Each structure stands twice: as C-alpha cells, then as structure tokens.
Short mmCIF file of C-alpha atoms in Angstrom, two decimals:
data_model
loop_
_atom_site.label_atom_id
_atom_site.label_comp_id
_atom_site.label_asym_id
_atom_site.label_seq_id
_atom_site.Cartn_x
_atom_site.Cartn_y
_atom_site.Cartn_z
CA MET A 1 0.16 0.01 0.01
CA SER A 2 1.30 3.38 -1.21
CA HIS A 3 1.63 6.14 1.17
CA THR A 4 1.40 9.69 0.30
CA LYS A 5 0.29 10.71 3.41
CA PRO A 6 3.10 12.27 5.84
CA LEU A 7 4.01 9.49 8.76
CA VAL A 8 2.26 10.55 12.03
CA GLU A 9 5.12 12.22 14.61
CA ASP A 10 2.45 12.27 17.81
CA PHE A 11 -0.57 10.05 18.06
CA ALA A 12 -2.03 12.44 20.57
CA THR A 13 -2.74 14.97 18.40
CA ASP A 14 -2.42 13.43 14.78
CA PHE A 15 -3.25 9.76 15.16
CA ASP A 16 -3.76 7.85 11.61
CA HIS A 17 -4.95 3.99 11.98
CA ALA A 18 -3.22 3.50 8.39
CA ASP A 19 0.07 5.25 9.46
CA PRO A 20 2.84 2.39 9.13
CA GLN A 21 3.63 2.17 12.50
CA TRP A 22 0.12 1.50 13.87
CA VAL A 23 -0.51 -0.80 11.45
CA SER A 24 2.79 -3.05 12.22
CA ASN A 25 2.70 -2.35 16.11
CA PRO A 26 -0.38 -0.39 17.82
CA TYR A 27 0.19 -1.78 21.04
CA PRO A 28 2.97 0.44 22.20
CA ILE A 29 0.99 4.02 20.92
CA TRP A 30 -1.96 2.36 22.59
CA GLU A 31 -0.18 2.18 26.25
CA ASP A 32 1.51 5.70 25.46
CA LEU A 33 -2.13 7.09 24.45
CA ARG A 34 -3.27 5.80 27.96
CA THR A 35 -1.21 7.85 29.62
CA ARG A 36 -0.70 10.78 28.53
CA CYS A 37 -4.31 11.47 26.84
CA PRO A 38 -6.65 9.42 27.45
CA VAL A 39 -8.58 10.54 24.16
CA ALA A 40 -6.49 10.94 21.16
CA HIS A 41 -7.33 13.68 18.21
CA THR A 42 -6.39 14.02 14.73
CA ASP A 43 -7.61 16.70 11.92
CA ARG A 44 -6.99 13.91 9.19
CA TYR A 45 -10.18 12.03 7.68
CA GLY A 46 -12.16 15.57 8.30
CA GLY A 47 -11.51 14.93 12.19
CA ALA A 48 -11.34 12.03 14.71
CA TRP A 49 -11.24 10.85 18.24
CA PHE A 50 -9.80 8.09 19.60
CA PRO A 51 -10.68 7.04 23.58
CA ALA A 52 -7.74 4.64 24.41
CA THR A 53 -9.16 3.29 27.78
CA HIS A 54 -11.34 0.42 28.20
CA GLU A 55 -13.69 2.48 30.52
CA LEU A 56 -14.24 5.24 27.70
CA VAL A 57 -14.51 2.78 25.02
CA SER A 58 -17.16 1.18 26.91
CA ARG A 59 -18.67 4.40 27.36
CA VAL A 60 -18.91 5.47 23.78
CA ALA A 61 -19.92 1.79 22.73
CA LYS A 62 -23.08 2.03 25.12
CA ASP A 63 -23.91 5.61 24.21
CA THR A 64 -26.02 5.77 21.62
CA GLU A 65 -27.79 9.30 21.89
CA ASN A 66 -24.52 10.91 21.56
CA PHE A 67 -22.70 8.68 18.82
CA THR A 68 -24.69 7.46 15.78
CA SER A 69 -23.45 4.05 13.91
CA ARG A 70 -24.55 5.14 10.52
CA SER A 71 -21.41 4.84 9.08
CA VAL A 72 -18.75 2.52 11.35
CA VAL A 73 -15.76 2.63 8.76
CA MET A 74 -13.82 5.62 9.33
CA SER A 75 -12.59 7.09 5.86
CA ASN A 76 -12.10 10.40 4.34
CA LEU A 77 -15.30 10.35 3.13
CA ARG A 78 -17.51 11.61 6.11
CA PRO A 79 -21.07 10.84 5.11
CA THR A 80 -23.87 13.79 5.64
CA ASP A 81 -27.20 12.74 6.97
CA GLU A 82 -28.72 12.34 3.20
CA ASP A 83 -25.94 9.98 2.46
CA LEU A 84 -27.32 7.71 5.12
CA PRO A 85 -30.63 6.42 4.78
CA ALA A 86 -32.58 6.70 8.16
CA PRO A 87 -33.38 4.60 10.19
CA ILE A 88 -32.18 1.31 8.15
CA GLY A 89 -28.54 2.72 6.85
CA ILE A 90 -26.58 0.96 4.43
CA ALA A 91 -25.76 -2.30 6.29
CA PRO A 92 -28.42 -2.72 8.86
CA PRO A 93 -28.29 -3.87 12.01
CA ILE A 94 -24.66 -2.90 12.23
CA THR A 95 -25.47 0.53 10.61
CA SER A 96 -28.78 1.32 12.76
CA ASP A 97 -29.71 3.07 15.22
CA PRO A 98 -32.49 2.83 18.17
CA PRO A 99 -35.09 1.80 17.93
CA PHE A 100 -34.80 0.57 14.36
CA HIS A 101 -31.78 -1.44 15.23
CA ALA A 102 -33.69 -3.70 17.54
CA ILE A 103 -36.03 -4.53 14.81
CA ALA A 104 -33.20 -5.20 12.07
CA ARG A 105 -30.99 -7.34 14.96
CA ARG A 106 -33.99 -9.48 16.26
CA LEU A 107 -34.38 -10.47 12.46
CA VAL A 108 -30.67 -11.45 12.10
CA LEU A 109 -29.95 -12.82 15.71
CA PRO A 110 -31.85 -16.52 15.39
CA ALA A 111 -29.71 -17.14 12.43
CA PHE A 112 -26.49 -16.70 14.59
CA SER A 113 -27.80 -18.32 17.74
CA PRO A 114 -25.53 -21.01 19.24
CA GLY A 115 -27.75 -23.42 18.18
CA VAL A 116 -27.67 -22.91 14.51
CA VAL A 117 -23.89 -22.08 14.64
CA ASN A 118 -23.02 -25.01 16.90
CA ALA A 119 -24.42 -27.29 14.16
CA LEU A 120 -21.90 -26.13 11.63
CA GLU A 121 -18.99 -27.45 13.37
CA PRO A 122 -18.76 -30.63 11.17
CA GLN A 123 -18.45 -28.50 7.84
CA ILE A 124 -16.10 -26.23 9.56
CA ARG A 125 -13.81 -28.81 10.39
CA ALA A 126 -14.28 -30.48 7.10
CA LEU A 127 -13.54 -27.14 5.63
CA CYS A 128 -9.92 -26.89 7.50
CA ASN A 129 -9.04 -30.16 6.51
CA SER A 130 -9.55 -30.03 3.02
CA LEU A 131 -7.57 -26.64 3.07
CA LEU A 132 -4.81 -28.88 5.21
CA ASP A 133 -5.16 -31.37 2.29
CA ASP A 134 -4.52 -29.30 -0.30
CA MET A 135 -0.89 -27.80 0.99
CA GLY A 136 0.12 -31.42 0.46
CA ASP A 137 3.53 -31.84 2.09
CA ALA A 138 4.84 -28.28 1.44
CA ALA A 139 7.72 -27.32 4.08
CA VAL A 140 6.55 -23.91 4.00
CA VAL A 141 2.65 -22.99 3.54
CA ASN A 142 0.78 -19.70 4.20
CA GLY A 143 -1.31 -19.53 7.40
CA GLY A 144 -2.99 -16.56 5.96
CA THR A 145 -3.41 -16.79 2.10
CA GLN A 146 -3.61 -20.74 2.29
CA PHE A 147 -5.51 -21.45 5.27
CA ALA A 148 -7.19 -18.51 7.84
CA GLN A 149 -8.33 -16.53 4.95
CA TYR A 150 -10.43 -19.21 3.33
CA ILE A 151 -12.37 -20.60 6.52
CA PRO A 152 -14.59 -17.81 7.08
CA VAL A 153 -14.75 -17.11 3.05
CA GLY A 154 -15.82 -20.95 2.76
CA VAL A 155 -18.74 -20.57 5.66
CA ILE A 156 -19.98 -17.58 4.54
CA GLN A 157 -20.18 -18.79 1.26
CA GLN A 158 -22.26 -21.63 2.31
CA MET A 159 -24.40 -19.82 4.64
CA LEU A 160 -25.63 -17.31 2.36
CA GLY A 161 -25.96 -19.77 -0.66
CA PHE A 162 -23.99 -18.40 -3.41
CA PRO A 163 -21.94 -20.54 -5.98
CA LEU A 164 -18.41 -22.14 -4.26
CA GLU A 165 -16.91 -20.63 -7.76
CA ASP A 166 -17.31 -16.90 -6.46
CA ILE A 167 -14.83 -17.52 -3.65
CA GLU A 168 -11.81 -15.34 -4.87
CA MET A 169 -14.73 -12.53 -5.83
CA PHE A 170 -16.08 -12.43 -2.03
CA LEU A 171 -12.51 -11.93 -1.23
CA GLN A 172 -12.19 -9.05 -3.09
CA ILE A 173 -15.26 -7.60 -2.12
CA VAL A 174 -14.24 -7.89 1.54
CA ILE A 175 -10.50 -6.38 0.64
CA ASP A 176 -12.28 -3.23 -1.52
CA VAL A 177 -14.16 -2.25 1.47
CA LEU A 178 -11.70 -2.43 4.39
CA ASP A 179 -8.59 -1.89 2.60
CA SER A 180 -9.48 1.22 0.91
CA ILE A 181 -9.16 3.68 3.51
CA ASP A 182 -7.88 6.14 1.18
CA SER A 183 -9.33 5.39 -2.16
CA THR A 184 -11.56 8.20 -4.03
CA ALA A 185 -15.08 8.66 -4.16
CA GLU A 186 -15.74 7.27 -7.53
CA ASP A 187 -13.48 4.16 -7.11
CA ARG A 188 -15.75 3.26 -3.88
CA GLN A 189 -18.79 4.19 -5.95
CA ALA A 190 -17.66 1.96 -9.08
CA THR A 191 -16.74 -0.82 -6.35
CA ALA A 192 -20.70 -0.63 -4.69
CA ASP A 193 -22.11 -0.90 -8.06
CA LYS A 194 -19.98 -3.69 -9.26
CA ASN A 195 -21.28 -5.43 -6.09
CA ARG A 196 -24.63 -4.67 -6.05
CA ALA A 197 -25.18 -5.59 -9.43
CA TYR A 198 -23.75 -9.13 -8.11
CA PHE A 199 -25.64 -9.27 -4.98
CA GLU A 200 -28.98 -8.70 -6.97
CA LYS A 201 -28.22 -11.64 -9.13
CA GLN A 202 -27.58 -14.02 -6.34
CA ILE A 203 -31.18 -12.69 -4.74
CA GLN A 204 -33.26 -13.10 -8.19
CA ASP A 205 -31.56 -16.74 -8.17
CA HIS A 206 -33.13 -17.68 -4.89
CA VAL A 207 -36.17 -15.97 -5.85
CA ASP A 208 -36.31 -18.26 -8.61
CA ASN A 209 -35.17 -21.28 -6.17
CA PRO A 210 -35.85 -20.72 -2.90
CA ARG A 211 -33.73 -22.66 -0.70
CA ASP A 212 -32.61 -23.20 3.10
CA ASP A 213 -29.94 -20.59 3.65
CA PHE A 214 -29.67 -17.02 5.06
CA THR A 215 -30.38 -15.37 1.99
CA SER A 216 -33.78 -17.32 1.71
CA TYR A 217 -34.20 -16.59 5.38
CA LEU A 218 -33.53 -12.79 4.72
CA LEU A 219 -36.13 -12.83 1.74
CA ASN A 220 -38.88 -14.37 3.80
CA ALA A 221 -38.20 -12.23 6.64
CA GLU A 222 -41.11 -9.86 7.59
CA ILE A 223 -40.91 -6.32 9.55
CA ALA A 224 -44.64 -5.30 10.71
CA GLY A 225 -46.12 -7.74 8.16
CA GLY A 226 -44.02 -6.64 5.19
CA LYS A 227 -41.14 -8.01 3.61
CA LEU A 228 -37.87 -6.50 3.62
CA GLU A 229 -36.80 -3.62 1.33
CA LEU A 230 -34.53 -4.96 -1.36
CA ASP A 231 -31.86 -2.26 0.22
CA HIS A 232 -32.27 -3.69 3.35
CA VAL A 233 -31.54 -7.51 2.37
CA ILE A 234 -28.52 -6.38 -0.05
CA GLY A 235 -27.10 -4.44 2.82
CA THR A 236 -27.68 -7.16 5.38
CA MET A 237 -25.75 -9.37 2.85
CA VAL A 238 -22.92 -7.38 2.54
CA LEU A 239 -22.33 -6.78 6.12
CA THR A 240 -22.40 -10.69 6.81
CA LEU A 241 -19.74 -10.79 3.64
CA VAL A 242 -17.46 -7.92 5.19
CA ALA A 243 -18.27 -8.59 8.99
CA GLY A 244 -18.16 -12.23 8.54
CA ILE A 245 -14.75 -12.72 6.67
CA ASP A 246 -11.62 -10.74 7.16
CA THR A 247 -12.33 -10.62 10.70
CA THR A 248 -12.31 -14.09 11.65
CA TRP A 249 -9.47 -14.55 9.10
CA SER A 250 -7.63 -12.03 11.09
CA ALA A 251 -8.30 -13.70 13.98
CA ILE A 252 -7.12 -17.23 13.09
CA SER A 253 -4.09 -15.84 11.17
CA SER A 254 -2.62 -13.65 14.22
CA SER A 255 -3.32 -16.75 16.45
CA LEU A 256 -0.96 -19.09 14.22
CA TRP A 257 1.41 -16.11 14.23
CA HIS A 258 1.19 -16.21 18.14
CA LEU A 259 1.80 -19.98 18.46
CA ALA A 260 4.27 -20.36 15.48
CA GLN A 261 6.61 -17.70 18.35
CA ASN A 262 5.38 -19.38 21.25
CA PRO A 263 6.38 -22.79 20.90
CA ASP A 264 5.33 -23.34 24.88
CA ASP A 265 2.45 -22.02 24.14
CA LEU A 266 1.99 -24.18 21.20
CA ALA A 267 3.31 -27.22 23.20
CA ARG A 268 0.59 -26.85 25.64
CA LEU A 269 -2.25 -26.42 23.04
CA VAL A 270 -1.14 -29.62 21.51
CA ASN A 271 -0.65 -31.63 25.11
CA GLU A 272 -3.66 -30.10 26.92
CA PRO A 273 -6.76 -29.78 24.14
CA GLU A 274 -8.99 -28.85 27.17
CA LEU A 275 -7.22 -25.55 27.52
CA MET A 276 -8.61 -24.68 23.96
CA ASP A 277 -11.73 -22.80 25.04
CA VAL A 278 -9.92 -20.65 27.65
CA ALA A 279 -6.89 -20.17 25.11
CA VAL A 280 -9.42 -18.93 22.62
CA GLU A 281 -10.76 -16.32 24.45
CA GLU A 282 -6.91 -14.81 25.38
CA PHE A 283 -6.55 -15.02 21.50
CA LEU A 284 -9.30 -12.98 20.93
CA ARG A 285 -8.58 -10.46 23.66
CA PHE A 286 -4.46 -10.04 22.61
CA TYR A 287 -5.34 -10.01 19.11
CA ALA A 288 -8.77 -8.44 18.89
CA PRO A 289 -8.78 -7.41 15.35
CA VAL A 290 -12.01 -5.19 15.20
CA THR A 291 -11.61 -1.77 15.81
CA MET A 292 -15.03 -0.13 15.12
CA ALA A 293 -16.38 3.81 14.26
CA ARG A 294 -18.66 6.03 15.50
CA LEU A 295 -20.36 9.46 14.28
CA VAL A 296 -20.33 11.98 16.84
CA ALA A 297 -24.41 12.78 16.78
CA LYS A 298 -24.56 15.93 18.43
CA ASP A 299 -21.87 18.32 19.98
CA HIS A 300 -21.07 17.56 23.16
CA ASP A 301 -18.56 17.76 25.96
CA PHE A 302 -17.01 13.87 26.42
CA ASN A 303 -14.32 13.33 29.09
CA GLY A 304 -13.15 16.81 28.40
CA CYS A 305 -12.86 16.83 24.83
CA PRO A 306 -15.09 19.36 22.48
CA MET A 307 -16.66 16.43 20.36
CA LYS A 308 -18.59 18.06 17.26
CA LYS A 309 -21.34 16.53 15.32
CA ASP A 310 -20.09 14.17 12.75
CA ASP A 311 -16.71 13.87 13.63
CA TRP A 312 -15.25 10.63 14.07
CA VAL A 313 -14.66 8.37 16.74
CA LEU A 314 -12.56 5.02 16.50
CA LEU A 315 -13.65 2.84 19.17
CA GLY A 316 -10.90 0.61 19.86
CA PHE A 317 -11.65 -2.57 21.27
CA PRO A 318 -8.43 -4.00 20.69
CA ALA A 319 -7.26 -1.03 22.78
CA ALA A 320 -9.30 -1.68 25.58
CA ASN A 321 -8.47 -5.11 25.84
CA ARG A 322 -4.79 -4.19 26.94
CA ASP A 323 -5.96 -1.64 29.41
CA PRO A 324 -3.94 -2.74 32.68
CA GLU A 325 -6.76 -0.86 34.92
CA VAL A 326 -9.15 -4.19 33.66
CA PHE A 327 -6.84 -6.80 32.98
CA GLU A 328 -3.81 -8.08 34.89
CA ASP A 329 -0.45 -8.13 32.85
CA ALA A 330 -2.45 -6.57 30.19
CA ASP A 331 0.35 -6.91 27.86
CA LYS A 332 1.42 -10.50 28.56
CA PHE A 333 -0.44 -13.32 26.36
CA ILE A 334 -1.54 -15.88 29.23
CA ILE A 335 -2.85 -18.80 27.54
CA ASP A 336 -4.76 -19.92 30.38
CA ARG A 337 -6.13 -16.83 31.90
CA ARG A 338 -9.32 -17.88 33.31
CA GLU A 339 -10.89 -14.32 33.92
CA ASN A 340 -10.85 -12.64 30.89
CA ARG A 341 -13.73 -9.70 30.37
CA HIS A 342 -12.04 -8.96 27.11
CA VAL A 343 -14.65 -6.96 24.62
CA ALA A 344 -13.15 -8.30 21.36
CA PHE A 345 -16.70 -8.50 20.05
CA GLY A 346 -17.63 -5.11 21.11
CA LEU A 347 -19.98 -3.72 23.82
CA GLY A 348 -23.52 -3.14 24.01
CA ILE A 349 -26.40 -3.29 21.72
CA HIS A 350 -23.72 -3.98 18.43
CA ARG A 351 -22.25 -6.67 19.92
CA CYS A 352 -21.07 -8.77 16.82
CA ALA A 353 -24.09 -10.69 15.97
CA GLY A 354 -21.62 -13.52 14.35
CA SER A 355 -19.59 -14.02 17.41
CA ASN A 356 -20.35 -17.24 18.06
CA LEU A 357 -19.51 -18.37 14.49
CA ALA A 358 -16.58 -16.26 14.96
CA ARG A 359 -15.54 -18.36 17.81
CA LEU A 360 -16.16 -21.59 16.67
CA GLU A 361 -14.30 -21.09 13.54
CA LEU A 362 -11.45 -19.69 15.34
CA LYS A 363 -11.57 -22.78 17.59
CA VAL A 364 -11.80 -25.33 14.89
CA ALA A 365 -9.26 -23.82 12.58
CA ILE A 366 -6.62 -24.00 15.72
CA GLN A 367 -7.38 -27.11 16.61
CA GLU A 368 -7.39 -28.75 12.93
CA PHE A 369 -3.93 -26.76 12.17
CA ILE A 370 -2.37 -27.85 15.23
CA LYS A 371 -3.59 -31.48 14.86
CA ARG A 372 -1.72 -31.80 11.38
CA TYR A 373 1.10 -29.45 12.49
CA PRO A 374 2.22 -30.14 16.33
CA THR A 375 5.20 -27.85 16.02
CA PHE A 376 5.97 -24.72 13.24
CA THR A 377 7.94 -21.85 13.41
CA LEU A 378 7.68 -18.65 11.35
CA GLU A 379 9.65 -18.90 7.87
CA ASN A 380 10.95 -15.46 8.13
CA PRO A 381 9.55 -12.96 10.91
CA SER A 382 10.45 -9.97 8.53
CA GLU A 383 8.18 -11.36 5.80
CA VAL A 384 5.13 -11.16 7.64
CA THR A 385 2.84 -8.47 7.19
CA PHE A 386 -0.55 -6.86 9.01
CA SER A 387 -3.61 -5.33 7.27
CA PRO A 388 -4.08 -1.83 7.68
CA GLY A 389 -7.36 -0.01 8.85
CA GLN A 390 -9.98 -1.35 11.38
CA VAL A 391 -9.56 -5.35 10.81
CA ARG A 392 -6.28 -6.01 12.01
CA GLY A 393 -4.44 -9.24 11.20
CA ALA A 394 -1.81 -11.33 10.04
CA ARG A 395 -1.95 -10.91 6.13
CA ASN A 396 1.27 -12.84 4.68
CA LEU A 397 2.04 -15.64 7.10
CA PRO A 398 5.02 -17.94 5.77
CA ILE A 399 5.33 -20.78 8.26
CA LEU A 400 7.60 -23.63 8.25
CA VAL A 401 6.23 -26.84 9.23
CA LYS A 402 8.57 -29.35 9.11
CA MET B 1 -25.70 -19.55 45.88
CA LYS B 2 -27.48 -18.55 43.37
CA VAL B 3 -26.36 -17.01 39.41
CA VAL B 4 -28.79 -14.53 38.17
CA ILE B 5 -28.60 -12.27 34.48
CA ASN B 6 -29.65 -8.75 34.30
CA ALA B 7 -31.49 -9.21 30.87
CA ASP B 8 -31.08 -5.68 30.18
CA ALA B 9 -27.16 -5.85 30.15
CA CYS B 10 -26.98 -9.06 28.47
CA THR B 11 -25.94 -8.41 25.12
CA GLY B 12 -25.44 -12.11 24.32
CA GLN B 13 -21.75 -12.28 24.45
CA GLY B 14 -22.07 -16.09 25.25
CA ARG B 15 -19.52 -16.32 27.86
CA CYS B 16 -21.40 -17.45 30.32
CA PHE B 17 -23.32 -20.71 28.74
CA GLY B 18 -19.75 -21.69 27.31
CA ILE B 19 -18.24 -21.65 30.40
CA ALA B 20 -20.96 -23.34 32.54
CA PRO B 21 -23.26 -24.89 30.57
CA GLU B 22 -24.64 -26.69 33.64
CA LEU B 23 -25.92 -23.24 34.89
CA PHE B 24 -26.53 -21.43 32.00
CA ASP B 25 -28.50 -21.85 28.39
CA PHE B 26 -29.31 -19.33 25.42
CA ASP B 27 -32.40 -18.44 23.87
CA ASP B 28 -33.47 -17.64 20.50
CA LEU B 29 -31.55 -14.53 20.17
CA GLY B 30 -28.46 -16.05 21.74
CA ASN B 31 -28.84 -14.19 24.95
CA GLY B 32 -28.15 -15.73 28.25
CA VAL B 33 -30.54 -17.46 30.50
CA VAL B 34 -30.34 -18.80 33.95
CA LYS B 35 -31.09 -22.82 33.56
CA GLY B 36 -34.12 -23.63 36.57
CA ASP B 37 -33.84 -21.58 39.46
CA GLY B 38 -30.38 -20.65 39.53
CA ASN B 39 -29.15 -22.40 42.58
CA VAL B 40 -25.67 -23.42 42.31
CA THR B 41 -24.33 -26.65 43.91
CA PRO B 42 -20.86 -26.32 46.02
CA GLU B 43 -19.18 -28.36 42.97
CA LEU B 44 -20.32 -25.66 40.45
CA ALA B 45 -19.44 -22.40 42.60
CA GLU B 46 -16.18 -22.03 41.14
CA LYS B 47 -17.68 -22.23 37.29
CA ALA B 48 -20.51 -19.98 38.35
CA ARG B 49 -17.66 -17.39 40.06
CA LEU B 50 -15.78 -17.67 36.40
CA ALA B 51 -19.03 -16.94 34.37
CA GLU B 52 -19.87 -13.83 36.21
CA ALA B 53 -16.11 -12.78 36.06
CA ASN B 54 -15.65 -13.09 32.54
CA CYS B 55 -18.90 -11.41 31.23
CA PRO B 56 -17.99 -8.37 29.40
CA GLU B 57 -21.23 -6.71 29.80
CA HIS B 58 -21.41 -7.32 33.86
CA ALA B 59 -24.85 -8.67 33.54
CA ILE B 60 -24.04 -11.84 35.72
CA SER B 61 -24.29 -11.55 39.47
CA ILE B 62 -24.04 -14.10 42.17
CA GLU B 63 -26.58 -14.10 45.08
CA GLU B 64 -25.25 -15.62 48.37
#
C-alpha cells in the first residue's frame, strides 16, 4: 500500500490508523495514549477522536444518544445525513440506531444463535481439513493466504448459498471495502455498483429457487407484516460478507502467528486440548482484530473533549483489551487466563452478531492446524505483514511446518 | 448460592453458557438465560464465579 500522507509524529494530536507504525505494532502507541491523553485527536479524516481506555471505549459503545452507528468504517468520505438513509442505514443492523436497530437485529440473531451455529461445526472442520490437504507436504505453508482467509469465506459462502466458484470474488469485495481507506469517491462508487449488481443476481436466483440458507431467510423475513426492502436485504448480505470474513480470518492468522513464535504455548495447546476454550478467549483479547467507528451525533463534551457533530470516533476494542486497569498483566499473553472479560466482540447493543460463529471458526481452525502441524515456526518473521485499517490481522504468514 | 442474569445488560456475548453450561443456557436470540432456579451446588461454585468474572457486560451476579 502506498503512503502519500505524512507519517505521524505524535499520535496524541495527529493519529492515523493507516500509519505504518500503527499498522505494524499499535500496542505501544495505545499504551502511550492511555497514560498521556487518554483521548487522542486527529484532523485527518475530517476530524476524529480515539479513546484509548477500556472505560471510555465502553462509554462510547453504550451511548447511542451522543454517537451514531450510521457509518462504522472511518474514511476520508465523511457521510452527511443525506448519504445515510435513516433508519435502515447501509448495512443493517450494524449501521442502524435505536429504535430501528432492535428490529433489524432481532431479525438476524436467530440465524447466528449458538444452536444454529454449533450445527456447522462438522462442515467447518471438513473445510479446514480440505485446506490442509491442499497444502500437501510442503515445508512452508502460508497460514494467511492458504488457510485462515479461506475458512470464513467458505463458511459465509455456504451460509449465503452463493456459488462456490465466486469465493475469490467475495475476498475481493471484502478487501475493497476494508483495505481502501484512502480510495476516491469514484472508486468506491464503482465498486459498490459492481457489488450491488452481483448481489441482485444472487437474490434473483434465490427468488427463483428458494432454499434453506441465509439469503432465502432474509427474503422471507418480515417486519411489521411486510417483506424487507431490497436495500435492507442487500445491506445485511454485504454486512455478513464484510463483517464475517476478514475479521475471523484475522483472528485465525494472528493466533497462528502467535503460536509460530511461542513454542511453549503451542506445546501446551497440543498436549492439553482442554485448554482450548480458555486459550481462544485469550487469542481474542490479545489479538482482537476489530476496531469500530462511530460518528458524533451532536455537539457535546466527552471526558473534557469538545466533540462536534459528525466528528469520527474510532472505537478501539483492541486497545480496551490491553488496558491494565481491567486486565492483570494486560500486555502479557497468558494462554490459561481464566478471568478474561475481553471486549473483542464489542459491547452493548451492537455486540458482534456473528460472535458465536467467529469463536467456533477460530477454535476449529486452530485445533485442526495444530493437529496437522504439532510444531511450526515462522519461516521469516520479517516477511509477515499486517492489514491496515480497522480490521487488524496477519496477512502474509509463511510458516515452516517441518 | 444463586446466579442471576440482568436481562437488560445481557447482549448475548455467550461467555456464561460457554463456561458453565450446567448453569446457563441461551434463548433464540443467543442471550444468556439461567437454567432452572439458578441455585448453584458447591461443585459448580467455581464455574459460577468464572461466568460472572468473564461477562464483558457485567450482566451476571451471584447472590449468596
């Protein structure tokens, strides 16, 4: 990714989540902000704030009066009231505010409840094993581009009932939306139009041939006795794709990155499989991939900061997860951390609707990877790259497996 | 000893029924619900404490 913007010198007054320093290792930056600020500001992106403590992140997440979710991905294109159709928003329910939010969320939650999600375990395990089989007996495999990224994309493709051969295209949609912080309005619109045409085609196919999947579920769903508007259906599909893929992919790849560098943790997981549930929560705390965004809904003072309507707020759940006020030895990865009130899936009414699925995918992916490769290391640590923007995870991850 | 969920605070984070399925279940929306009357036998006391200590929303309390 090319950087034409000036590098950040002081993250307290000029932070940028796309700055190379933040992308490669944000944790010391957040620690510094917690002690110095704790709310950072930047004039970039048209003006944005970044609360770095658990307490303040929590306060923003739970305050739907002063902060709106109508746009949750911070970019240079700050949307106006007209751009974002209230109350639906462009990707309900994540971009919806109360009271519509509760209606849109109630609609999708049953499809992601633990009962429904747990039934997917065998197919997730089969998917992981077919990816591992595809790697053959290579000495170096790519934990990111050959394994982690294809797990959520395969699960979501099956869930939406879209053609298997479109998998590479789904990945591109996700990358277009999330890794294009600095792209132009024209590029964004062209991409959005192309994606919309694709979704309309898949919807038509489901109208003609209804089946037991999430797309047909949305087409049959009703609000107040009427079917959903087409924009609502497409918005929720886009959300499923964007929120369900590179998030989980990032959690899986970062966890593998950790295990490749920490042989003691790897050995414990291999030898004590009963540790897995607790370990998964620590992976989620320590490598929480997702930072959300809000827009300030009205001028107000927040912890001494004069927030103006339409300022961005970057909602750093990963930073909250490293706050020593809440977590003992917050900067230490403790694989058997029994008390772990992490907020990787957010807090409040927008808690990640897919959290049960994400957790299951992460657990099964690690289980199957370490079963296949009980010892592994990084082939070359300096080759590992991390994604820029609001979803952080290892992307290029060459792993030496023998 | 008894576990209680504050339904207004619960957002379905899923930690309680993950840690202590003997004490907690989930509803159709994935929100946590207490099983039965919520009474905790001594052998489940530690699991109840962990469920409380892991809820990100602070939605669980233990009544002695």
